[in-house]
mmCIF file of C-alpha atoms in Angstrom:
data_model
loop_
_atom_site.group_PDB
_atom_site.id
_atom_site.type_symbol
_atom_site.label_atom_id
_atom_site.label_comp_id
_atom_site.label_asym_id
_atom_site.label_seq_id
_atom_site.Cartn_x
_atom_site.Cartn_y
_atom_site.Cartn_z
ATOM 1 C CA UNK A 367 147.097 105.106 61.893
ATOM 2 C CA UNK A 368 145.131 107.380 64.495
ATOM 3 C CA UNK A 369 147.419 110.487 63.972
ATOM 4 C CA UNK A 370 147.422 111.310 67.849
ATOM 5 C CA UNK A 371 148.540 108.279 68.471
ATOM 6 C CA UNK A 372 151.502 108.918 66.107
ATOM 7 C CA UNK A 373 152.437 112.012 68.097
ATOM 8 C CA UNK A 374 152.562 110.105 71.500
ATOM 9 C CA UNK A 375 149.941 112.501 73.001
ATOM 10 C CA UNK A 376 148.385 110.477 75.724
ATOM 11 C CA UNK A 377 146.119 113.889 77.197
ATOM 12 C CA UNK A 378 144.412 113.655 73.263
ATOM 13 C CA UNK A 379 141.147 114.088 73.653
ATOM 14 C CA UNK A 380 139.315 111.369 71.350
ATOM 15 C CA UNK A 381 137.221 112.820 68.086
ATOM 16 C CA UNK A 382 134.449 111.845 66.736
ATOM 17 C CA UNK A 383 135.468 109.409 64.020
ATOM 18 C CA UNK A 384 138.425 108.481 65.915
ATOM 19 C CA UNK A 385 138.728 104.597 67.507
ATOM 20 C CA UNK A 386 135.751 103.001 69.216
ATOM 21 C CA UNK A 387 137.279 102.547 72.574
ATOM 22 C CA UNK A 388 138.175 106.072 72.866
ATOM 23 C CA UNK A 389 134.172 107.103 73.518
ATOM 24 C CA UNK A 390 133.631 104.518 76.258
ATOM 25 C CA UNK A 391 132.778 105.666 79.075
ATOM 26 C CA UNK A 392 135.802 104.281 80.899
ATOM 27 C CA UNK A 393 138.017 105.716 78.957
ATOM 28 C CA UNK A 394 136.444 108.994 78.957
ATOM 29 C CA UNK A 395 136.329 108.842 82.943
ATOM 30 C CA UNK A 396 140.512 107.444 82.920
ATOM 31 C CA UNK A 397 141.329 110.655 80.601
ATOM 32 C CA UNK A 398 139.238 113.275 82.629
ATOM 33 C CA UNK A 399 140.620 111.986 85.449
ATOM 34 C CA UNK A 400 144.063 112.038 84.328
ATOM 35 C CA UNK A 401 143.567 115.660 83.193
ATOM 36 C CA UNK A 402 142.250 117.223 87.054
ATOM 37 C CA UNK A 403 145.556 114.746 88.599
ATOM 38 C CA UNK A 404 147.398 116.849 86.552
ATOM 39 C CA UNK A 405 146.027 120.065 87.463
ATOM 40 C CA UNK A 406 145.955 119.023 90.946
ATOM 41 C CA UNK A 407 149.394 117.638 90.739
ATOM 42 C CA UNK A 408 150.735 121.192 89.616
ATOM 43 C CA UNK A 409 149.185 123.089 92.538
ATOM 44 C CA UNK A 410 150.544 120.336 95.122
ATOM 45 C CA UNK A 411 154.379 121.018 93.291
ATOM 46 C CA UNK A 412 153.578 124.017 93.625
ATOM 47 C CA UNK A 413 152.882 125.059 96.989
ATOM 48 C CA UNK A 414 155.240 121.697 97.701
ATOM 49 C CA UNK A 415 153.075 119.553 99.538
ATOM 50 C CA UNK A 416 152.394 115.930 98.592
ATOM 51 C CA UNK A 417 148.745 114.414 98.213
ATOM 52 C CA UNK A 418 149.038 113.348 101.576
ATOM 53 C CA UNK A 419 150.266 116.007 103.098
ATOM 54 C CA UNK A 420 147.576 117.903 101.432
ATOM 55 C CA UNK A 421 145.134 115.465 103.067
ATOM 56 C CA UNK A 422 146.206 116.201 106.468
ATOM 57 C CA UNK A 423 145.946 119.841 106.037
ATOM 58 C CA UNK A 424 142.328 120.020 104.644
ATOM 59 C CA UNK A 425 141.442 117.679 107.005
ATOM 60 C CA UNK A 426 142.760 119.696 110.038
ATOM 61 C CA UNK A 427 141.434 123.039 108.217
ATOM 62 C CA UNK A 428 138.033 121.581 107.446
ATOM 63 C CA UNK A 429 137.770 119.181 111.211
ATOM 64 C CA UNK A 430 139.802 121.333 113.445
ATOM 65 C CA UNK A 431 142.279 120.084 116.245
ATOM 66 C CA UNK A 432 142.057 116.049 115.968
ATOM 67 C CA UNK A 433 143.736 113.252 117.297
ATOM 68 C CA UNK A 434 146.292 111.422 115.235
ATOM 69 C CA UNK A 435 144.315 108.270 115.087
ATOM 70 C CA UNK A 436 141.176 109.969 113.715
ATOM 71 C CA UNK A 437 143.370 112.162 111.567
ATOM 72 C CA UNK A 438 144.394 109.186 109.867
ATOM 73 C CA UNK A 439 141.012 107.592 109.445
ATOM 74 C CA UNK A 440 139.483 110.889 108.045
ATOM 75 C CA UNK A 441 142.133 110.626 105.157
ATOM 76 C CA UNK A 442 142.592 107.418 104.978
ATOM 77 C CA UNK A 443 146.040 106.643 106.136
ATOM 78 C CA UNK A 444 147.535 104.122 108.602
ATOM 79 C CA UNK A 445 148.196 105.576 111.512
ATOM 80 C CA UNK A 446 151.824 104.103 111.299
ATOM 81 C CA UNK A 447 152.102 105.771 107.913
ATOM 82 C CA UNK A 448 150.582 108.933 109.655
ATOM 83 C CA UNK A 449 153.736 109.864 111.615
ATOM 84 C CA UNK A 450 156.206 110.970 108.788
ATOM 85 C CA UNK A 451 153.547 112.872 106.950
ATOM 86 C CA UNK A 452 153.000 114.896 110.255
ATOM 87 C CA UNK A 453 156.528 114.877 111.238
ATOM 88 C CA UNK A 454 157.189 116.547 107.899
ATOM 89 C CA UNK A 455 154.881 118.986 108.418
ATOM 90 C CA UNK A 456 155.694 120.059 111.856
ATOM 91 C CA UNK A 457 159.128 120.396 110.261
ATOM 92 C CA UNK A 458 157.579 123.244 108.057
ATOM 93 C CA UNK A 459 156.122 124.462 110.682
ATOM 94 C CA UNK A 460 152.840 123.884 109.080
ATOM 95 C CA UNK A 461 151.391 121.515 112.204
ATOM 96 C CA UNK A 462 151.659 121.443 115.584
ATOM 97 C CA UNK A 463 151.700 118.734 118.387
ATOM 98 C CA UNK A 464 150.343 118.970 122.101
ATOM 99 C CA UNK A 465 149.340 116.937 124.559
ATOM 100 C CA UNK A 466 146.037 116.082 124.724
ATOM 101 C CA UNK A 467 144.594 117.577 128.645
ATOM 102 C CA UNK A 468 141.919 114.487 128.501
ATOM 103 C CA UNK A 469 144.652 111.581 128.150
ATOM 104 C CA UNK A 470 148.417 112.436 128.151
ATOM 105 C CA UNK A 471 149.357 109.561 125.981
ATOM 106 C CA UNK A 472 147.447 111.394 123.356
ATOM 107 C CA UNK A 473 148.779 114.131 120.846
ATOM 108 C CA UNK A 474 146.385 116.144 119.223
ATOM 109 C CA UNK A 475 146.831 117.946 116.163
ATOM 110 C CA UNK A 476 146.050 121.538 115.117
ATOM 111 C CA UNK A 477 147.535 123.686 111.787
ATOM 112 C CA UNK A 478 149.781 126.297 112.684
ATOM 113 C CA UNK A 479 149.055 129.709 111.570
ATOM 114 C CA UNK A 480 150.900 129.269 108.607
ATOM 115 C CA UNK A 481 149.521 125.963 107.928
ATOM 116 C CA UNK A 482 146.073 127.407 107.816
ATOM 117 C CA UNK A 483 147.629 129.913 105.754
ATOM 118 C CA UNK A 484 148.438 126.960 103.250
ATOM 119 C CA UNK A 485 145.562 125.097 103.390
ATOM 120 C CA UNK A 486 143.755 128.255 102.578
ATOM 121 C CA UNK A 487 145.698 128.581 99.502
ATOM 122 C CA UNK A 488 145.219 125.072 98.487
ATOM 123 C CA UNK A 489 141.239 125.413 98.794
ATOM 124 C CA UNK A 490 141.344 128.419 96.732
ATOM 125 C CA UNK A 491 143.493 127.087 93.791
ATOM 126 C CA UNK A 492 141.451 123.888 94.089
ATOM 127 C CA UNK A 493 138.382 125.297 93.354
ATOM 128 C CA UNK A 494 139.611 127.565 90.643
ATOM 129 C CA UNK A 495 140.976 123.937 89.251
ATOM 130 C CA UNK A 496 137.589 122.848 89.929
ATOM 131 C CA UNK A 497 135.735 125.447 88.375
ATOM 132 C CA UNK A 498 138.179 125.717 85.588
ATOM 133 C CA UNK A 499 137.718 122.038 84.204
ATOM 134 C CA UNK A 500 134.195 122.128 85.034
ATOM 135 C CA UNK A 501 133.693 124.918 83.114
ATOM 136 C CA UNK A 502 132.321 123.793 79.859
ATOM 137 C CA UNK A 503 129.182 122.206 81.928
ATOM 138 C CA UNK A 504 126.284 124.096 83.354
ATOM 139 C CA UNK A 505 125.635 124.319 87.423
ATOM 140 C CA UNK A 506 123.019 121.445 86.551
ATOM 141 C CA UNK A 507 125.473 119.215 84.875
ATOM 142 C CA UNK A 508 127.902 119.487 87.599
ATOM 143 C CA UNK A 509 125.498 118.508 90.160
ATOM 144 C CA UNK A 510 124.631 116.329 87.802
ATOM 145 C CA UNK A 511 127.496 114.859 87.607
ATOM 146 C CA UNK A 512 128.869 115.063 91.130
ATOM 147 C CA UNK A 513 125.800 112.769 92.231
ATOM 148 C CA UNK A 514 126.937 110.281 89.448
ATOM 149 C CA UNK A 515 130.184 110.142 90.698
ATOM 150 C CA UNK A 516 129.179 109.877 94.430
ATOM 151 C CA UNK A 517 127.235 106.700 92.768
ATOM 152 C CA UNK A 518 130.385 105.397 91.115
ATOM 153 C CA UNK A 519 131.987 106.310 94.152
ATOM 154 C CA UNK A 520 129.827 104.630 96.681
ATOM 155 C CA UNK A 521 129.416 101.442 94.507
ATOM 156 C CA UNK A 522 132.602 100.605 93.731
ATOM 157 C CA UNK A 523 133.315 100.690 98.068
ATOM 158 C CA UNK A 524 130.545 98.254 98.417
ATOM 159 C CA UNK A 525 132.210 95.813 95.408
ATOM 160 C CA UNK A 526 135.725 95.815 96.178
#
């Protein structure tokens, strides 16, 4: 028997010789994949934000001040399931609330000065992740492979 499996490491990286299924390509995507949420799982503990927390900060840092409603479509939220993610972030002071001038019913969203603060620091670890895991393949290779995954990406949306 496959002595990695013996061991119980599931992060093994397959070897050549090793079982057949472990150089398909969908298992080589699951375990790279499962090695960056890892990585990006660390950073989020910690600087103790959750992924969607971290959403709604890169969103706001990238987009700006932004209604809730388009908040939630940028990351992909409902914008019922929006209001504890913000609420918890206005609790670390990270986002703040005001009235929108254009249409009172309407909150608009903006990081704080600490929340840009944070969402700075998550960019900046992200791309070290980035660049870290990344690192083995040349600037072609990663563009390379970027545009394959936009492919995977947009194909799969148009399937499912």
């Amino acid at each position: 028997m496959n002595s990695e499996l013996d061991n119980g490491n599931a992060a093994a990286l397959p070897s050549p010789g090793g079982l057949s299924f472990q150089n398909g390509n969908w298992y080589l995507m699951a375990k790279t994949g499962s090695l960056a949420r890892q990585r990006w799982a660390g950073m989020l503990a910690e600087l103790k934000v959750s992924p969607s927390q971290y959403g709604v900060l890169m969103a706001l840092g990238e987009a700006g001040p932004l209604g809730q409603q388009r908040l939630a479509e940028l990351v992909g939220v409902d914008p019922r399931n929006a209001v504890p993610i913000i609420d918890a972030l206005a609790a670390h002071g990270l986002v703040h609330r005001e009235v929108d001038p254009a249409d009172r019913r309407r909150r608009v969203l903006d990081l704080t000065a600490r929340g840009r603060e944070v969402a700075g620091e998550l960019a900046t670890v992200g791309a070290e992740i980035e660049r870290d895991l990344l690192s083995p393949l040349t600037p072609a290779e990663q563009a390379t492979l970027r545009r394959m995954l936009l492919a995977l990406l947009s194909a799969g949306r148009e399937s499912g």
